């Protein structure tokens, strides 16, 4: 039997006395699309860092594709929450994507046709070929997000970790990115773990939802997890889940 | 007029100046990409304090220059981990160093001629041994920068992903600051502490506005830096007593200003035009979508407002 992509058993992460994650257990299979939800400080980014080997568990077992997590694992593609810097003027879209290919190697790197061809292909996959030569500082949030996804895909990962790829996007671009990620997930059979604040744009594509609150998590289909009962238990206070206009709203949770 | 090129001291100045200009241009490119240009102003001032201290102790001011800039670079590297607070850390370290420098100067009884030359540059008086030291340190610094090239660029743009990909991001940041400190100490001897910024950041800031491909930007920065330096030394030599650093700073500014003002005409333009040409139809329909979207967002806002 194949190893699961992610296997967590009773994982706890704590810094000193502060517990960030408590008793997280879950298994993610090949090509699964997992959406991670939850308020700020719920431990979402810490969970991603755990899988990347940037944070160590204080207790429990973490396995990524059958092995303990480690830095520099090419089987994981990662795109963190991105902020735009003024300095981004100095790099073109294709340079950013190229980091995914050989950004971790020493030396200046020589230009080569083969390298260009690989980057062109990656740009095409995320529909970014049109702005390959534009400085990244001049691209919109959605365009930059495409580049970060292309960069994360360049090592042919089995697991794609996307931290808030929909933040700061308008609804049009949000939908484009959701479709792009869903397509990549199906076409490459790569497992996706996507962090977001709003489940609604992802309801049709998510296989399962991981809802985090106060360091604990609940995982299951959206219908199982996003219910008043489950979320009230998770938050430890009464929470109401409202279905309206074909959308889901969680009320009373953030206060 | 070109006779002056036959003098050994002019040849020495041109040689040492060009070496420094090459390293400074490459280091300056990475400083711009990393948002570290303020350190390019602070480190030379810190170096001045080191030089003043060395004079007071009766040792070679160049040693004080190197020691102070490198120690400060390591300090900035450790304290200024987070990008938001980094300029504050740099500024605070600079002011304490400047305070020390002023103290050292006032404690020193005589006229500190060598400290004066650290402030304003002394390239035309550079000795043969100094040229040799400059060439060797420039080559070593440049070689290290080339080895670090890709991981440095990657970790400047996206430190989190770079760290996840196994790049020692923090170590790289400190190592880079030390390389800047060495470059600054070399450049101080050409243009002086007050004007190092012009050689370090000037050519690279101009280059990134001309081209966006990293390798080309660095090549252009090197060409500009070497031209400014050689032209500055040449003009200073024929003008008899106008200082080299004045000419270099003036040329650097004179090139940067028009490029900065005119660069809006070409940055991203060519590539953008391609987008609108290939996607003309899609582009206009996209705008219509956006209008629809904005009305639906408004309705959403009202509904949410009621339900709360």
Coordinates of C-alpha atoms in Angstrom, one line a residue:
Chain A
X1 CA 0.0 0.0 0.0
X2 CA 1.2 3.5 -0.8
X3 CA 2.2 5.8 2.1
X4 CA -0.3 8.6 2.7
X5 CA 0.8 12.1 1.7
X6 CA 0.3 13.4 5.2
X7 CA 0.0 11.3 8.3
X8 CA -0.3 13.1 11.7
X9 CA -0.9 11.2 15.0
X10 CA -1.7 13.0 18.1
X11 CA 0.6 15.9 17.2
X12 CA 1.3 18.7 19.7
X13 CA 3.4 21.8 19.1
X14 CA 4.2 24.1 22.0
X15 CA 6.6 27.0 22.5
X16 CA 7.4 27.1 26.2
X17 CA 4.1 26.9 28.0
X18 CA 2.1 28.1 25.1
X19 CA 0.4 25.3 23.2
X20 CA 0.0 26.1 19.5
X21 CA -1.4 22.7 18.3
X22 CA -2.9 20.1 20.5
X23 CA -3.8 16.5 19.6
X24 CA -4.0 16.8 15.8
X25 CA -4.5 13.5 14.0
X26 CA -5.3 13.2 10.3
X27 CA -4.4 11.4 7.1
X28 CA -4.4 12.9 3.7
X29 CA -4.3 10.7 0.6
X30 CA -2.9 11.3 -2.9
X31 CA -4.6 14.1 -4.9
X32 CA -6.8 15.2 -2.1
X33 CA -7.9 18.8 -1.9
X34 CA -8.0 19.9 1.7
X35 CA -9.1 23.4 2.7
X36 CA -7.9 24.6 6.0
X37 CA -10.1 27.2 7.8
X38 CA -10.1 28.9 11.1
X39 CA -9.6 32.3 12.9
X40 CA -6.2 34.0 13.2
X41 CA -3.9 32.4 15.7
X42 CA -5.6 29.0 15.3
X43 CA -2.4 27.3 14.3
X44 CA -2.9 27.1 10.6
X45 CA 0.5 28.4 9.5
X46 CA 2.2 26.4 12.3
X47 CA 0.7 23.2 10.8
X48 CA 2.1 24.1 7.4
X49 CA 5.5 24.8 8.9
X50 CA 5.3 21.5 10.7
X51 CA 4.9 19.7 7.4
X52 CA 7.8 21.7 5.9
X53 CA 10.1 20.8 8.7
X54 CA 10.5 24.4 10.0
X55 CA 8.7 23.6 13.3
X56 CA 9.3 20.4 15.4
X57 CA 6.4 18.6 17.1
X58 CA 6.6 18.5 20.9
X59 CA 4.7 15.2 20.9
X60 CA 3.1 12.8 18.4
X61 CA 4.2 11.5 15.0
X62 CA 4.4 13.6 11.8
X63 CA 5.0 11.8 8.5
X64 CA 5.1 13.3 5.0
X65 CA 5.1 10.7 2.2
X66 CA 6.2 8.1 4.7
X67 CA 9.2 10.0 6.2
X68 CA 9.6 12.6 8.9
X69 CA 9.4 16.2 7.6
X70 CA 12.7 17.8 6.5
X71 CA 13.7 21.1 5.0
X72 CA 14.5 21.2 1.3
X73 CA 12.0 18.4 0.5
X74 CA 11.3 18.7 -3.2
X75 CA 8.1 16.6 -2.8
X76 CA 6.5 19.7 -1.2
X77 CA 5.6 22.9 -3.1
X78 CA 4.9 25.9 -0.8
X79 CA 3.5 29.3 -1.5
X80 CA 3.3 31.5 1.7
X81 CA 1.1 34.5 2.1
X82 CA 2.8 37.1 -0.1
X83 CA 3.3 40.7 0.5
X84 CA 4.4 43.1 -2.3
X85 CA 7.8 44.8 -1.9
X86 CA 8.9 47.8 -3.7
X87 CA 12.1 45.9 -4.6
X88 CA 10.0 43.5 -6.7
X89 CA 10.7 45.9 -9.5
X90 CA 14.1 44.3 -10.0
X91 CA 12.7 40.8 -10.9
X92 CA 10.6 39.7 -13.8
X93 CA 7.8 37.2 -13.5
X94 CA 9.9 34.4 -15.0
X95 CA 12.8 35.0 -12.6
X96 CA 10.3 34.4 -9.7
X97 CA 9.2 31.1 -11.3
X98 CA 12.8 30.2 -11.9
X99 CA 13.5 30.2 -8.2
X100 CA 11.4 27.1 -7.9
X101 CA 13.7 25.3 -10.3
X102 CA 17.2 26.2 -9.1
X103 CA 16.9 29.1 -6.6
X104 CA 18.5 26.9 -3.9
X105 CA 21.6 26.1 -5.9
X106 CA 24.9 28.0 -5.5
X107 CA 26.5 30.2 -8.2
X108 CA 24.9 32.7 -10.5
X109 CA 23.5 30.0 -12.9
X110 CA 24.1 30.1 -16.6
X111 CA 21.2 30.9 -19.1
X112 CA 20.1 27.8 -21.0
X113 CA 17.4 26.9 -23.5
X114 CA 16.4 23.9 -21.5
X115 CA 15.9 26.0 -18.4
X116 CA 13.9 28.6 -20.3
X117 CA 11.7 25.8 -21.8
X118 CA 10.9 24.4 -18.4
X119 CA 10.0 27.9 -17.1
X120 CA 7.9 28.6 -20.2
X121 CA 5.9 25.4 -19.6
X122 CA 5.3 26.3 -16.0
X123 CA 4.1 29.8 -16.9
X124 CA 1.7 28.3 -19.5
X125 CA 0.3 25.9 -16.9
X126 CA -0.8 28.8 -14.7
X127 CA -1.8 30.9 -17.7
X128 CA 1.0 33.5 -17.0
X129 CA 2.9 33.3 -20.2
X130 CA 1.6 36.7 -21.3
X131 CA 3.4 38.6 -18.6
X132 CA 6.5 36.5 -18.3
X133 CA 8.8 39.5 -18.9
X134 CA 7.0 42.1 -16.7
X135 CA 8.6 43.2 -13.4
X136 CA 6.6 41.4 -10.6
X137 CA 6.1 44.7 -8.8
X138 CA 3.8 45.8 -11.6
X139 CA 1.6 42.6 -11.5
X140 CA -1.8 42.4 -9.8
X141 CA -2.3 40.2 -6.8
X142 CA -3.9 37.5 -8.8
X143 CA -1.1 37.5 -11.3
X144 CA 1.5 37.3 -8.6
X145 CA -0.4 34.4 -7.0
X146 CA -0.2 32.5 -10.3
X147 CA 3.5 32.9 -10.4
X148 CA 3.9 31.7 -6.8
X149 CA 1.9 28.6 -7.6
X150 CA 4.0 28.0 -10.8
X151 CA 7.1 28.3 -8.7
X152 CA 5.8 25.8 -6.1
X153 CA 5.0 23.3 -8.8
X154 CA 8.4 23.3 -10.5
X155 CA 9.8 20.5 -8.4
X156 CA 6.9 18.2 -9.3
X157 CA 5.7 18.1 -5.7
X158 CA 3.2 15.4 -4.3
X159 CA 1.9 18.0 -1.8
X160 CA 1.1 21.6 -2.5
X161 CA 0.8 24.0 0.6
X162 CA -0.9 27.3 -0.2
X163 CA -1.2 29.8 2.6
X164 CA -4.0 32.3 2.0
X165 CA -3.7 32.4 -1.8
X166 CA -7.1 34.1 -2.0
X167 CA -6.2 37.0 0.4
X168 CA -6.4 40.5 -1.2
X169 CA -8.1 39.2 -4.4
X170 CA -11.4 40.4 -5.8
X171 CA -14.1 37.9 -6.4
X172 CA -13.2 37.4 -10.1
X173 CA -9.6 36.7 -9.5
X174 CA -10.5 34.6 -6.5
X175 CA -12.5 32.3 -8.7
X176 CA -9.7 32.1 -11.3
X177 CA -7.2 31.0 -8.7
X178 CA -9.6 28.4 -7.2
X179 CA -10.2 26.9 -10.6
X180 CA -6.4 26.9 -11.3
X181 CA -5.6 25.1 -8.1
X182 CA -8.4 22.6 -8.6
X183 CA -7.2 21.9 -12.1
X184 CA -3.6 21.4 -11.0
X185 CA -4.8 19.1 -8.2
X186 CA -6.7 16.9 -10.5
X187 CA -4.4 16.9 -13.5
X188 CA -1.2 16.2 -11.5
X189 CA -2.9 14.2 -8.7
X190 CA -1.1 16.3 -6.2
X191 CA -2.5 16.7 -2.7
X192 CA -3.4 20.3 -1.9
X193 CA -3.7 22.0 1.5
X194 CA -5.0 25.5 1.0
X195 CA -5.5 28.0 3.9
X196 CA -8.3 30.5 3.6
X197 CA -10.7 32.6 5.6
X198 CA -13.7 31.9 3.5
X199 CA -14.9 28.4 2.5
X200 CA -17.5 29.7 0.0
X201 CA -15.4 30.0 -3.2
X202 CA -14.0 26.5 -2.5
X203 CA -17.2 24.6 -1.6
X204 CA -17.4 22.9 -5.0
X205 CA -13.7 21.8 -5.2
X206 CA -12.8 20.9 -1.6
X207 CA -12.7 17.1 -0.8
X208 CA -12.4 17.7 2.9
X209 CA -12.2 20.7 5.3
X210 CA -9.8 21.0 8.2
X211 CA -11.3 23.5 10.6
X212 CA -8.8 24.8 13.2
X213 CA -9.6 26.7 16.4
X214 CA -7.6 27.2 19.5
X215 CA -4.9 24.7 18.4
X216 CA -7.4 21.9 17.9
X217 CA -8.8 20.7 14.6
X218 CA -11.8 18.9 13.1
X219 CA -11.5 17.3 9.7
X220 CA -14.2 15.9 7.4
X221 CA -16.5 16.8 4.5
X222 CA -17.7 20.5 4.5
X223 CA -21.2 19.3 5.5
X224 CA -19.8 17.3 8.5
X225 CA -17.4 19.9 9.8
X226 CA -19.1 23.3 9.2
X227 CA -22.0 22.7 11.4
X228 CA -23.2 24.6 14.5
X229 CA -22.5 21.5 16.7
X230 CA -19.0 20.7 15.5
X231 CA -17.8 24.3 15.5
X232 CA -19.3 25.1 18.9
X233 CA -17.5 22.2 20.4
X234 CA -14.2 23.2 18.6
X235 CA -14.4 26.9 19.7
X236 CA -15.8 26.0 23.1
X237 CA -18.5 28.7 22.8
X238 CA -21.8 28.7 20.9
X239 CA -21.3 29.2 17.2
X240 CA -24.1 29.4 14.6
X241 CA -23.6 28.2 11.0
X242 CA -26.0 30.0 8.7
X243 CA -26.8 28.9 5.1
X244 CA -28.1 31.7 3.1
X245 CA -28.0 32.7 -0.6
X246 CA -26.2 29.4 -1.4
X247 CA -23.3 30.4 0.9
X248 CA -22.2 29.4 4.3
X249 CA -21.6 31.9 7.1
X250 CA -20.1 31.3 10.5
X251 CA -21.6 33.7 13.0
X252 CA -20.4 34.6 16.5
X253 CA -17.1 32.8 16.1
X254 CA -14.7 35.7 15.9
X255 CA -16.0 37.6 18.9
Chain B
X1 CA 45.0 66.7 -21.5
X2 CA 45.3 62.9 -21.6
X3 CA 49.0 63.2 -20.5
X4 CA 47.9 62.8 -16.9
X5 CA 47.1 59.1 -17.6
X6 CA 50.8 58.4 -17.7
X7 CA 51.3 59.3 -14.0
X8 CA 51.5 56.2 -11.8
X9 CA 49.3 57.7 -9.1
X10 CA 46.5 58.2 -11.7
X11 CA 46.9 54.7 -13.0
X12 CA 46.8 53.3 -9.4
X13 CA 43.7 55.3 -8.7
X14 CA 41.9 54.2 -11.9
X15 CA 42.8 50.5 -11.2
X16 CA 41.8 50.5 -7.5
X17 CA 38.7 52.7 -8.3
X18 CA 37.5 50.3 -11.0
X19 CA 37.9 47.2 -8.8
X20 CA 35.9 48.9 -6.0
X21 CA 33.3 50.1 -8.5
X22 CA 32.7 46.5 -9.8
X23 CA 32.2 45.0 -6.3
X24 CA 30.1 48.0 -5.2
X25 CA 27.8 47.7 -8.2
X26 CA 27.1 44.0 -7.6
X27 CA 26.7 44.4 -3.8
X28 CA 24.4 47.5 -4.5
X29 CA 22.2 45.4 -6.7
X30 CA 21.5 42.9 -3.9
X31 CA 21.1 45.7 -1.4
X32 CA 18.3 47.2 -3.5
X33 CA 16.6 43.8 -4.0
X34 CA 16.8 43.1 -0.2
X35 CA 15.6 46.6 0.7
X36 CA 18.9 47.2 2.6
X37 CA 20.0 50.5 1.0
X38 CA 19.9 52.4 4.3
X39 CA 22.7 50.1 5.6
X40 CA 24.7 51.5 2.6
X41 CA 24.5 54.9 4.2
X42 CA 24.9 53.8 7.8
X43 CA 27.9 51.4 7.5
X44 CA 30.3 54.1 6.1
X45 CA 29.4 56.4 8.9
X46 CA 30.1 53.6 11.4
X47 CA 33.3 53.0 9.5
X48 CA 34.3 56.6 10.0
X49 CA 34.0 56.1 13.8
X50 CA 36.2 53.1 13.6
X51 CA 38.8 55.0 11.6
X52 CA 38.7 57.9 14.2
X53 CA 39.2 55.3 17.0
X54 CA 42.1 53.8 15.2
X55 CA 43.8 57.2 14.8
X56 CA 43.4 57.8 18.5
X57 CA 45.0 54.5 19.3
X58 CA 47.8 55.2 16.8
X59 CA 47.0 52.3 14.4
X60 CA 46.1 52.3 10.7
X61 CA 42.6 53.9 10.3
X62 CA 41.8 51.3 7.6
X63 CA 41.9 48.6 10.3
X64 CA 39.5 50.5 12.4
X65 CA 37.3 51.0 9.4
X66 CA 37.1 47.3 8.7
X67 CA 36.6 46.2 12.3
X68 CA 33.8 48.7 13.0
X69 CA 31.9 48.0 9.8
X70 CA 32.1 44.2 10.1
X71 CA 31.1 44.2 13.8
X72 CA 28.2 46.6 13.0
X73 CA 27.1 44.4 10.1
X74 CA 27.0 41.3 12.3
X75 CA 25.1 43.3 14.9
X76 CA 22.5 44.5 12.3
X77 CA 22.2 40.9 11.0
X78 CA 21.4 39.5 14.5
X79 CA 19.2 42.4 15.7
X80 CA 17.4 43.3 12.5
X81 CA 15.9 39.9 11.6
X82 CA 12.5 41.2 11.0
X83 CA 12.3 43.5 7.9
X84 CA 10.0 46.0 9.5
X85 CA 12.3 47.0 12.4
X86 CA 15.5 46.8 10.5
X87 CA 16.0 50.4 9.5
X88 CA 15.4 51.4 13.1
X89 CA 18.1 49.0 14.3
X90 CA 20.5 50.2 11.5
X91 CA 19.9 53.9 12.5
X92 CA 20.4 53.3 16.2
X93 CA 23.7 51.4 15.6
X94 CA 24.8 54.2 13.3
X95 CA 24.1 57.0 15.8
X96 CA 26.0 55.3 18.7
X97 CA 28.9 54.8 16.3
X98 CA 28.9 58.4 15.1
X99 CA 28.7 59.5 18.7
X100 CA 31.9 57.5 19.4
X101 CA 33.5 58.9 16.3
X102 CA 33.0 62.4 17.5
X103 CA 34.3 61.6 20.9
X104 CA 37.5 59.9 19.4
X105 CA 38.0 63.0 17.1
X106 CA 37.8 65.5 20.0
X107 CA 40.1 63.4 22.2
X108 CA 42.7 63.3 19.4
X109 CA 44.8 66.4 19.9
X110 CA 46.3 67.1 16.5
X111 CA 44.6 67.6 13.1
X112 CA 43.4 64.1 12.1
X113 CA 44.3 64.3 8.4
X114 CA 43.8 60.5 7.8
X115 CA 40.3 60.7 9.4
X116 CA 39.5 63.6 7.1
X117 CA 40.6 61.5 4.1
X118 CA 38.3 58.7 5.3
X119 CA 35.4 61.1 5.3
X120 CA 36.1 62.5 1.9
X121 CA 38.2 59.9 0.0
X122 CA 41.8 59.7 -0.9
X123 CA 41.9 57.7 -4.0
X124 CA 44.4 59.8 -5.9
X125 CA 46.9 59.4 -3.0
X126 CA 46.6 55.6 -3.0
X127 CA 49.8 53.6 -2.7
X128 CA 50.9 50.6 -4.7
X129 CA 50.5 48.3 -1.8
X130 CA 46.9 49.7 -1.2
X131 CA 46.1 48.9 -4.8
X132 CA 47.2 45.3 -4.4
X133 CA 45.1 44.9 -1.2
X134 CA 42.1 46.5 -2.9
X135 CA 42.4 44.2 -5.9
X136 CA 42.6 41.0 -3.8
X137 CA 39.8 41.9 -1.4
X138 CA 37.5 43.0 -4.3
X139 CA 38.1 39.8 -6.1
X140 CA 37.4 37.6 -3.0
X141 CA 34.3 39.6 -2.2
X142 CA 33.0 39.4 -5.8
X143 CA 33.7 35.6 -5.9
X144 CA 31.7 35.0 -2.7
X145 CA 28.8 37.2 -4.0
X146 CA 28.7 35.1 -7.2
X147 CA 28.6 31.9 -5.3
X148 CA 25.7 33.2 -3.1
X149 CA 23.9 34.6 -6.2
X150 CA 20.8 32.5 -6.6
X151 CA 20.1 31.6 -2.9
X152 CA 20.7 35.3 -2.0
X153 CA 18.2 36.5 -4.7
X154 CA 15.7 33.8 -3.8
X155 CA 15.9 34.5 0.0
X156 CA 15.6 38.3 -0.7
X157 CA 12.4 37.8 -2.6
X158 CA 10.8 35.1 -0.5
X159 CA 12.6 34.2 2.7
X160 CA 9.9 31.7 3.9
X161 CA 9.9 29.6 0.7
X162 CA 13.7 29.8 0.5
X163 CA 14.0 28.5 4.1
X164 CA 11.6 25.7 3.3
X165 CA 13.7 24.8 0.3
X166 CA 16.7 24.3 2.6
X167 CA 18.5 27.6 2.2
X168 CA 20.2 28.8 5.4
X169 CA 18.4 32.2 5.2
X170 CA 19.6 33.8 8.4
X171 CA 23.2 32.8 7.9
X172 CA 23.0 34.1 4.4
X173 CA 21.6 37.5 5.6
X174 CA 24.5 38.0 8.1
X175 CA 27.1 36.8 5.6
X176 CA 25.8 39.3 3.0
X177 CA 25.9 42.2 5.5
X178 CA 29.6 41.3 6.3
X179 CA 30.3 41.4 2.5
X180 CA 28.6 44.8 2.3
X181 CA 30.8 45.9 5.3
X182 CA 34.0 44.8 3.4
X183 CA 32.7 46.5 0.2
X184 CA 31.9 49.7 2.1
X185 CA 35.4 49.7 3.7
X186 CA 37.0 49.4 0.3
X187 CA 34.7 52.1 -1.3
X188 CA 35.3 54.5 1.6
X189 CA 38.9 54.8 0.4
X190 CA 37.8 55.9 -3.0
X191 CA 34.9 58.3 -2.5
X192 CA 35.0 58.8 1.3
X193 CA 32.5 57.8 3.9
X194 CA 30.1 60.6 3.2
X195 CA 29.6 59.6 -0.4
X196 CA 29.9 55.8 -0.5
X197 CA 26.2 55.6 -1.1
X198 CA 26.7 57.1 -4.6
X199 CA 29.1 54.3 -5.7
X200 CA 27.2 51.5 -3.9
X201 CA 23.6 52.2 -4.7
X202 CA 23.7 54.8 -7.5
X203 CA 24.7 52.5 -10.4
X204 CA 22.5 49.6 -9.3
X205 CA 19.5 51.9 -8.7
X206 CA 19.9 53.2 -12.2
X207 CA 20.4 49.8 -13.7
X208 CA 17.2 48.2 -12.3
X209 CA 15.3 51.0 -14.0
X210 CA 16.9 50.2 -17.4
X211 CA 16.5 46.4 -17.4
X212 CA 14.8 43.9 -15.2
X213 CA 16.7 40.7 -15.9
X214 CA 18.9 40.3 -12.9
X215 CA 22.1 39.3 -14.7
X216 CA 21.8 42.2 -17.2
X217 CA 21.0 44.7 -14.4
X218 CA 24.2 43.7 -12.7
X219 CA 26.2 44.0 -15.9
X220 CA 24.8 47.5 -16.5
X221 CA 25.4 48.5 -12.9
X222 CA 29.1 47.4 -13.2
X223 CA 29.5 49.3 -16.5
X224 CA 28.0 52.5 -15.0
X225 CA 30.0 52.2 -11.8
X226 CA 33.3 51.8 -13.6
X227 CA 32.5 54.7 -15.9
X228 CA 31.5 57.0 -13.1
X229 CA 34.6 56.2 -11.1
X230 CA 37.1 56.5 -14.0
X231 CA 35.5 59.6 -15.4
X232 CA 35.4 61.1 -11.9
X233 CA 39.1 60.4 -11.3
X234 CA 40.0 61.8 -14.7
X235 CA 37.9 65.0 -14.3
X236 CA 39.4 65.5 -10.8
X237 CA 42.9 65.1 -12.2
X238 CA 42.5 67.7 -15.0
X239 CA 40.6 70.1 -12.8
X240 CA 43.6 70.3 -10.4
X241 CA 41.8 70.7 -7.1
X242 CA 38.2 69.7 -7.4
X243 CA 37.6 66.4 -5.4
X244 CA 37.0 63.0 -7.1
X245 CA 34.0 62.2 -4.9
X246 CA 32.3 65.4 -6.0
X247 CA 32.6 64.4 -9.7
X248 CA 31.5 60.8 -9.0
X249 CA 28.4 61.9 -7.0
X250 CA 27.5 64.5 -9.6
X251 CA 27.8 62.1 -12.6
X252 CA 25.9 59.4 -10.7
X253 CA 23.0 61.7 -9.9
X254 CA 23.1 63.2 -13.4
X255 CA 22.5 59.8 -14.9
X256 CA 20.0 58.5 -12.3
X257 CA 17.7 61.6 -12.5
X258 CA 16.7 61.3 -16.2
X259 CA 16.6 57.5 -16.1
X260 CA 14.3 57.7 -13.0
X261 CA 12.0 60.3 -14.7
X262 CA 11.9 58.6 -18.1
X263 CA 11.8 54.9 -16.9
X264 CA 8.0 55.0 -16.7
X265 CA 8.0 55.1 -20.5
X266 CA 9.5 51.7 -20.8
X267 CA 9.3 49.6 -17.6
X268 CA 6.8 46.8 -18.2
X269 CA 5.5 48.6 -21.3
X270 CA 6.7 46.3 -24.0
X271 CA 5.5 43.2 -22.2
X272 CA 2.2 44.8 -21.3
X273 CA 1.5 45.7 -24.9
X274 CA 1.9 42.1 -25.8
X275 CA -0.8 41.2 -23.3
X276 CA -3.3 43.6 -24.6
X277 CA -2.6 42.6 -28.2
X278 CA -3.0 38.9 -27.7
X279 CA -6.0 39.3 -25.4
X280 CA -7.8 42.2 -26.8
X281 CA -11.3 40.7 -26.8
X282 CA -10.9 39.1 -23.4
X283 CA -9.6 42.4 -21.9
X284 CA -12.7 44.4 -22.7
X285 CA -15.1 41.7 -21.6
X286 CA -13.1 41.4 -18.4
X287 CA -13.8 45.1 -17.6
X288 CA -17.5 44.6 -18.1
X289 CA -17.4 41.7 -15.6
X290 CA -15.7 43.9 -13.1
X291 CA -18.6 46.4 -13.2
X292 CA -21.1 43.6 -12.6
X293 CA -19.0 42.3 -9.8
X294 CA -18.8 45.6 -8.0
X295 CA -22.7 45.9 -7.9
X296 CA -23.0 42.3 -6.5
X297 CA -20.4 43.0 -3.9
X298 CA -22.5 46.0 -2.7
X299 CA -25.6 43.9 -2.3
X300 CA -23.6 41.3 -0.4
X301 CA -22.5 43.9 2.0
X302 CA -26.0 45.1 2.7
X303 CA -27.2 41.5 3.3
X304 CA -24.4 40.7 5.7
X305 CA -25.0 44.0 7.5
X306 CA -28.6 43.0 8.2
X307 CA -27.9 39.5 9.3
X308 CA -25.4 40.8 11.9

